[in-house]
Amino acid sequence: MGTDGTTIAALMSDPRSRDSNKPACQVCELPLPELEPDSALLRVEFSEVCGTDVHLRNGLLSGVPYPIIPGHVSCGLLEKVRGTVRDVEGRTFVEGDRVTFLDVHRTCHACWQCLVAHATTRCPDRKVYGITYGIDDGLTGGWAGHIYLKPGTRVISLDGVPSETYMAGGCSLTTALHAVDRADSASGDTVLVLGSGPVGLSAIALATLRGARRVLCIGAPDARLSTATAMGADGVVNFTEVTESDRATWVMDHTGGRGADVTIECTGVPAAVTQAMRYTRDAGRVVIVGQSTDHGETSFNPHLDLNKKHLEMRGCWGSDYSHFHRSVDILRVPGVAARWSAIKPDRYPLSRVDEALDLVANGKVIKALIIPQP
Amino acid sequence: MGTDGTTIAALMSDPRSRDSNKPACQVCELPLPELEPDSALLRVEFSEVCGTDVHLRNGLLSGVPYPIIPGHVSCGLLEKVRGTVRDVEGRTFVEGDRVTFLDVHRTCHACWQCLVAHATTRCPDRKVYGITYGIDDGLTGGWAGHIYLKPGTRVISLDGVPSETYMAGGCSLTTALHAVDRADSASGDTVLVLGSGPVGLSAIALATLRGARRVLCIGAPDARLSTATAMGADGVVNFTEVTESDRATWVMDHTGGRGADVTIECTGVPAAVTQAMRYTRDAGRVVIVGQSTDHGETSFNPHLDLNKKHLEMRGCWGSDYSHFHRSVDILRVPGVAARWSAIKPDRYPLSRVDEALDLVANGKVIKALIIPQP
Amino acid sequence: MGTDGTTIAALMSDPRSRDSNKPACQVCELPLPELEPDSALLRVEFSEVCGTDVHLRNGLLSGVPYPIIPGHVSCGLLEKVRGTVRDVEGRTFVEGDRVTFLDVHRTCHACWQCLVAHATTRCPDRKVYGITYGIDDGLTGGWAGHIYLKPGTRVISLDGVPSETYMAGGCSLTTALHAVDRADSASGDTVLVLGSGPVGLSAIALATLRGARRVLCIGAPDARLSTATAMGADGVVNFTEVTESDRATWVMDHTGGRGADVTIECTGVPAAVTQAMRYTRDAGRVVIVGQSTDHGETSFNPHLDLNKKHLEMRGCWGSDYSHFHRSVDILRVPGVAARWSAIKPDRYPLSRVDEALDLVANGKVIKALIIPQP
Amino acid sequence: MGTDGTTIAALMSDPRSRDSNKPACQVCELPLPELEPDSALLRVEFSEVCGTDVHLRNGLLSGVPYPIIPGHVSCGLLEKVRGTVRDVEGRTFVEGDRVTFLDVHRTCHACWQCLVAHATTRCPDRKVYGITYGIDDGLTGGWAGHIYLKPGTRVISLDGVPSETYMAGGCSLTTALHAVDRADSASGDTVLVLGSGPVGLSAIALATLRGARRVLCIGAPDARLSTATAMGADGVVNFTEVTESDRATWVMDHTGGRGADVTIECTGVPAAVTQAMRYTRDAGRVVIVGQSTDHGETSFNPHLDLNKKHLEMRGCWGSDYSHFHRSVDILRVPGVAARWSAIKPDRYPLSRVDEALDLVANGKVIKALIIPQP
């Protein structure tokens, strides 16, 4: 924490102008904002480092107004509220409340995407705290002592949900909930999850909770696959140790030779999209949620992999408020929340965010939490 | 027609053993079958030559028991009925009735695909008249004076629908109806159809009838595009004359810069699958129905083309009885049937089926009908 | 039009305090508003009298802040724009543009209904011009020379759509589009529409446009049924002349003895809801859109009418922006717009709105338009 | 068991000709059948008494060819197989296999309902073992030492599922699975189950397994509500002790004042259908599965209860093969099967079936199993 009227933050510089001898982020002291009406100041308890933050450091995302304070999904205590900030059920927040918030701001509810297509995650006006809001927009990232919750930010009470449990899921949980909704598995289905990163792990738990009879996971490394098992996977395979053809055989062996009823791709690897099609049964469904940035192309055979299979593929982009709200609701069930305690996040102070980025980039940790308070 | 107790048929030989100096099909005389209980003999009025028949000649389909009598969708008069043959509403057919029938036989309604996945077009027991039934199975193709309608064949009255109108749609109409169902466009949508072959043309008409505000078609050659316009397309582009990038621009210009709400791919060209994704708006839907045989791979960018677009792609395989039944019902509406009269099928006797195959293969005719009666 | 700086309006008084010797509405002169930023003043070309307005006069709706200026769906010219008013595609409106607007204002996009249930037509914050906005909210109804389009009002260009065609549909068209979407009929279905008021008539046209093979209508009086036929109904029955049992027989006679695939109830009569269930086939769908106010109860047999029939019933409330936007889009197709020209609206000046209300209440006119300009 | 070549069965006589001093069922000895090709003889381990059997005794079902051997869902060992009997995955059954079977026989897959509407549970040709098959059709009910599994009967292996666990669910489990599928709840929903009979109890367990955050149950008596809790209900209310208005309040108190997201009616009481609508939130969904026989009418307000609520109601009739297949699959998961062990079925020999019927009719037992082997 800074001196009176200031806070500290890890500021990420522009990759194009970055001095490669220096870390990507530097801790600095920033003034606390004057609050606009119906806004609030959040004292950050936890923020997180996710794959998106690695992309941010590597300059792989468009529309990022560097320098920025990274950290999109975060939680903490409302330190100051000016005017009225309400939850969606009309309850007024008071200072001291422990909360999280939808990291997406300014969904316009006034454009064709929002109002005609009802595809709000494709609204061009959206700004995301910690990603497309930069330092010029204020204290808009979670790798800081405080976040300025601008008017219109959708705040959610964490009452009944431990902060750590919530952050063990974090942005991956809401993304996975969107993907599992879109996968629309039936009670008793076999669900295959490709990828054992945070999104894959939450998808495993949510698919199990939705009534899958069997959840399979292909991922790596072994430590993550152990977590996958702890979160509900009935079978796991380390793709670094098993050939693609043997992986296909393994899936067929577990699915009566037909392939998974539903496959959820959470890998970030283009070739996995093609594999997802091949590992899924005829007339099954594939959700693609792991291709959050551009890693190039993949090829497939549209006759064999899609048309003749009568297959359905669904891209899944972002999350909206409902996924955050329902994620928190789901974690309010004690037995359910316990699943996410299998993820043991490592904790890093602001001074070590570059190290945390390295570990996430290399898959050395499952989840890295940032603890900005000294 | 052959002598008493016989009929004539065009028999297609095995591509592997074919003498390249001779035509693929030869007209021969075959005995009429003894009818089993609850079966019938159809005197063929029209059969057709479709893209599948070209694949048959080229040996591109698996599971074909050459030699076969090609011709899957056909119509004619019931010349003989033994026992009872009923339609799905319980009406008994009598000799002289003008009918068509579901070319798919033996969908088992007893396997996992039929009974658990409810994906009957993926039933492994299906046999298709003129494709996977061969001469050893009897008079099982439409390029013949008679077809033996085995017990359990689903027969449909053509009462109220002229035979030629029905055959102008033919197998393409039922395939297109399945695709348009699966495309699930909303009233007022812009629908893009890729391909102007028979499936594409029927898809254009059906998409218009389903309430599309605007149907666009990219195809070739110009003669087919004129037919596309006659069947309801509001705008057409000849892909042989316009670059891919200009085609994309053309689609965007007609869709407020967003892309089509729904795209139906009916081309047979793998690259068109990728184009379909790119020509479709965010959160839109793509149906892939044109990849009925293996023409190789295509590549795409799963981040840009699928995940970030929040796109949905649906493979569409085959047709079931409902598509045949509803197709005939739809054609019973005079104003609707009129659309298909824009397709002016060329007619060929059995002795010219090879010529008809060439013309279909080269896109020289839109639709070739076989008239087996002398 | 009033003197400089004023306009004229028909003001409807509170039914509870109304002097029964006087008309419900009185024309008065009201000051034109000072425009807030990003608002506009619409010079009204047409407004309409619909069933809701009759309910308003009769005091059957809750939450109405009498006195009000009725008239929810309206169109006209933008006389003044202050700041920027854009359409959903980002185009800026200029003075002189001919437009309509979503009569629902202040959908909050911040409550549980909006953000979690995605059921924006059930948002408790919604205010409807001409219904739940009253004179204290400004010039908020269409039975006036001008409407004040408050900031945030969703304005739609009528470019390419004649005002009269649009108003012939009016609020009924958007309501019917919502209902027809929700009815989700398949190409070739038989659709039964109960009711031949404006919603029923638009539902008939839209169901036909969506590919119904046959649209049946049960309504009254004969003049409306003639319009039903002109808008696309293939068969009509006057319920005042045919017993309920004979109506059921008539439906069965037209549907192979099974009942309609889809029934859309647009009557306002509770008993019609039960009839809708009985006139629909097993595993069919019923949409209830005609019960917009409380006319009491109906009874049905849940075993016979719902459970054993495996029937689906869908209530359909209000419209959102997409229904307005798409309605205008649909009317941009000349051949489609022509259907609505079968409705020949009668026209009334502000001084005759009570008379128009009487005629609508008694079903004497199909559609009454208000022309406020002198 | 009878002497060689015979078996014993409880035969239920026609209610119309029944001597009220005598029990409805009498144990008699019947000859074992000659097996047709591809049929089998099942030595019954368990059959059950369900609400349908009470309706049978009371003459409330139509199309019952008394005298009949009741008992539709049953399990046991294949004592004799003639020819080939396969499961849906093509595996051949051998004598000694422990199996159950789809009690519905002769779904025709040839009628309009089966092939066009894809509504196979409404196929008019269906015959149900123990209900619409009578003694003239052979050993066709489970209250007997043996059942004759006619050719075409869909047999399912119980490998990995204890017979008692399976029968604790029995016909209620498959019915409930159909209902829960049709309820289509989302992860985190609050699901309300009306009724705590066997269908309600299985619905509770299945709704929980499908990811409901909270399952509420209104039923009676207390013993069944305790079982409801053991099977996963988070809150229960005894409707005999709480007024309807207080029940509504209780539901609202547990659902943020909105009502359940999804309600599944499993009561058999017409008024419960109306209550289901009122206990459900706006834009929610109600499944009606408890009205399996005619208990009369109920009334509701279509404006308040359906149209304005934007509610969806879905009747749910019968089960098809997929529900049986998936039910068995679901019970193969040990942790899942454990839920159904909370139902402690009482066991009755054939000589006490009338007593079992009385107890089921009076709600004195949750589930009565028939053990026909001496």
Short mmCIF file of N, CA, C and O in Angstrom, two decimals, chain D residues 85-114:
data_model
loop_
_atom_site.label_atom_id
_atom_site.label_comp_id
_atom_site.label_asym_id
_atom_site.label_seq_id
_atom_site.Cartn_x
_atom_site.Cartn_y
_atom_site.Cartn_z
N VAL D 85 -30.33 -62.58 -29.61
CA VAL D 85 -30.85 -61.35 -29.00
C VAL D 85 -29.64 -60.48 -28.71
O VAL D 85 -28.71 -60.90 -28.03
N ARG D 86 -29.67 -59.26 -29.26
CA ARG D 86 -28.51 -58.38 -29.13
C ARG D 86 -28.90 -57.11 -28.39
O ARG D 86 -30.05 -56.67 -28.43
N ASP D 87 -27.88 -56.50 -27.78
CA ASP D 87 -28.13 -55.16 -27.22
C ASP D 87 -27.88 -54.13 -28.31
O ASP D 87 -27.50 -54.47 -29.44
N VAL D 88 -28.11 -52.86 -28.00
CA VAL D 88 -28.01 -51.84 -29.06
C VAL D 88 -26.59 -51.64 -29.57
O VAL D 88 -26.39 -51.02 -30.62
N GLU D 89 -25.63 -52.15 -28.83
CA GLU D 89 -24.26 -52.01 -29.31
C GLU D 89 -23.81 -53.28 -30.04
O GLU D 89 -22.64 -53.42 -30.36
N GLY D 90 -24.75 -54.18 -30.27
CA GLY D 90 -24.45 -55.34 -31.10
C GLY D 90 -23.96 -56.55 -30.32
O GLY D 90 -23.66 -57.59 -30.91
N ARG D 91 -23.84 -56.45 -29.00
CA ARG D 91 -23.38 -57.59 -28.21
C ARG D 91 -24.50 -58.62 -28.07
O ARG D 91 -25.65 -58.26 -27.82
N THR D 92 -24.16 -59.87 -28.20
CA THR D 92 -25.13 -60.95 -28.13
C THR D 92 -25.34 -61.37 -26.67
O THR D 92 -24.37 -61.59 -25.95
N PHE D 93 -26.57 -61.49 -26.28
CA PHE D 93 -26.85 -61.97 -24.92
C PHE D 93 -26.75 -63.48 -24.87
O PHE D 93 -27.07 -64.17 -25.85
N VAL D 94 -26.32 -63.98 -23.73
CA VAL D 94 -26.28 -65.43 -23.54
C VAL D 94 -27.11 -65.79 -22.32
O VAL D 94 -27.39 -64.95 -21.46
N GLU D 95 -27.51 -67.02 -22.26
CA GLU D 95 -28.31 -67.48 -21.13
C GLU D 95 -27.53 -67.25 -19.85
O GLU D 95 -26.32 -67.46 -19.79
N GLY D 96 -28.21 -66.78 -18.85
CA GLY D 96 -27.56 -66.48 -17.58
C GLY D 96 -27.28 -64.99 -17.41
O GLY D 96 -27.03 -64.54 -16.29
N ASP D 97 -27.34 -64.23 -18.48
CA ASP D 97 -27.12 -62.78 -18.35
C ASP D 97 -28.21 -62.14 -17.50
O ASP D 97 -29.39 -62.48 -17.62
N ARG D 98 -27.79 -61.22 -16.67
CA ARG D 98 -28.75 -60.48 -15.85
C ARG D 98 -29.14 -59.21 -16.61
O ARG D 98 -28.27 -58.43 -17.01
N VAL D 99 -30.42 -59.03 -16.83
CA VAL D 99 -30.85 -57.97 -17.74
C VAL D 99 -32.16 -57.32 -17.27
O VAL D 99 -32.88 -57.85 -16.43
N THR D 100 -32.43 -56.16 -17.88
CA THR D 100 -33.77 -55.59 -17.85
C THR D 100 -34.17 -55.35 -19.31
O THR D 100 -33.42 -55.74 -20.22
N PHE D 101 -35.29 -54.74 -19.55
CA PHE D 101 -35.71 -54.52 -20.94
C PHE D 101 -36.67 -53.34 -20.98
O PHE D 101 -37.30 -52.99 -19.99
N LEU D 102 -36.72 -52.72 -22.14
CA LEU D 102 -37.69 -51.63 -22.36
C LEU D 102 -39.08 -52.24 -22.34
O LEU D 102 -39.39 -53.11 -23.16
N ASP D 103 -39.91 -51.77 -21.41
CA ASP D 103 -41.24 -52.38 -21.27
C ASP D 103 -42.15 -52.03 -22.45
O ASP D 103 -43.20 -52.65 -22.61
N VAL D 104 -41.73 -51.08 -23.25
CA VAL D 104 -42.53 -50.71 -24.42
C VAL D 104 -42.09 -51.56 -25.61
O VAL D 104 -40.90 -51.62 -25.92
N HIS D 105 -43.02 -52.20 -26.24
CA HIS D 105 -42.73 -53.08 -27.36
C HIS D 105 -43.50 -52.56 -28.58
O HIS D 105 -44.51 -51.89 -28.44
N ARG D 106 -42.99 -52.85 -29.72
CA ARG D 106 -43.68 -52.59 -30.97
C ARG D 106 -43.86 -51.11 -31.32
O ARG D 106 -44.75 -50.77 -32.09
N THR D 107 -43.02 -50.23 -30.74
CA THR D 107 -42.96 -48.89 -31.31
C THR D 107 -42.69 -49.12 -32.79
O THR D 107 -41.72 -49.79 -33.14
N CYS D 108 -43.54 -48.58 -33.66
CA CYS D 108 -43.51 -49.09 -35.04
C CYS D 108 -42.40 -48.52 -35.90
O CYS D 108 -41.97 -49.14 -36.86
N HIS D 109 -41.93 -47.33 -35.58
CA HIS D 109 -40.95 -46.66 -36.45
C HIS D 109 -41.43 -46.64 -37.90
O HIS D 109 -40.62 -46.69 -38.82
N ALA D 110 -42.71 -46.57 -38.07
CA ALA D 110 -43.29 -46.57 -39.42
C ALA D 110 -44.49 -45.65 -39.53
O ALA D 110 -45.07 -45.54 -40.60
N CYS D 111 -44.85 -44.96 -38.45
CA CYS D 111 -46.03 -44.10 -38.50
C CYS D 111 -45.61 -42.63 -38.49
O CYS D 111 -44.44 -42.29 -38.29
N TRP D 112 -46.60 -41.77 -38.69
CA TRP D 112 -46.34 -40.34 -38.72
C TRP D 112 -45.72 -39.88 -37.40
O TRP D 112 -44.77 -39.09 -37.40
N GLN D 113 -46.25 -40.34 -36.28
CA GLN D 113 -45.69 -39.92 -34.99
C GLN D 113 -44.24 -40.34 -34.87
O GLN D 113 -43.40 -39.57 -34.41
N CYS D 114 -43.93 -41.55 -35.23
CA CYS D 114 -42.55 -42.03 -35.12
C CYS D 114 -41.62 -41.34 -36.12
O CYS D 114 -40.52 -40.92 -35.77
#
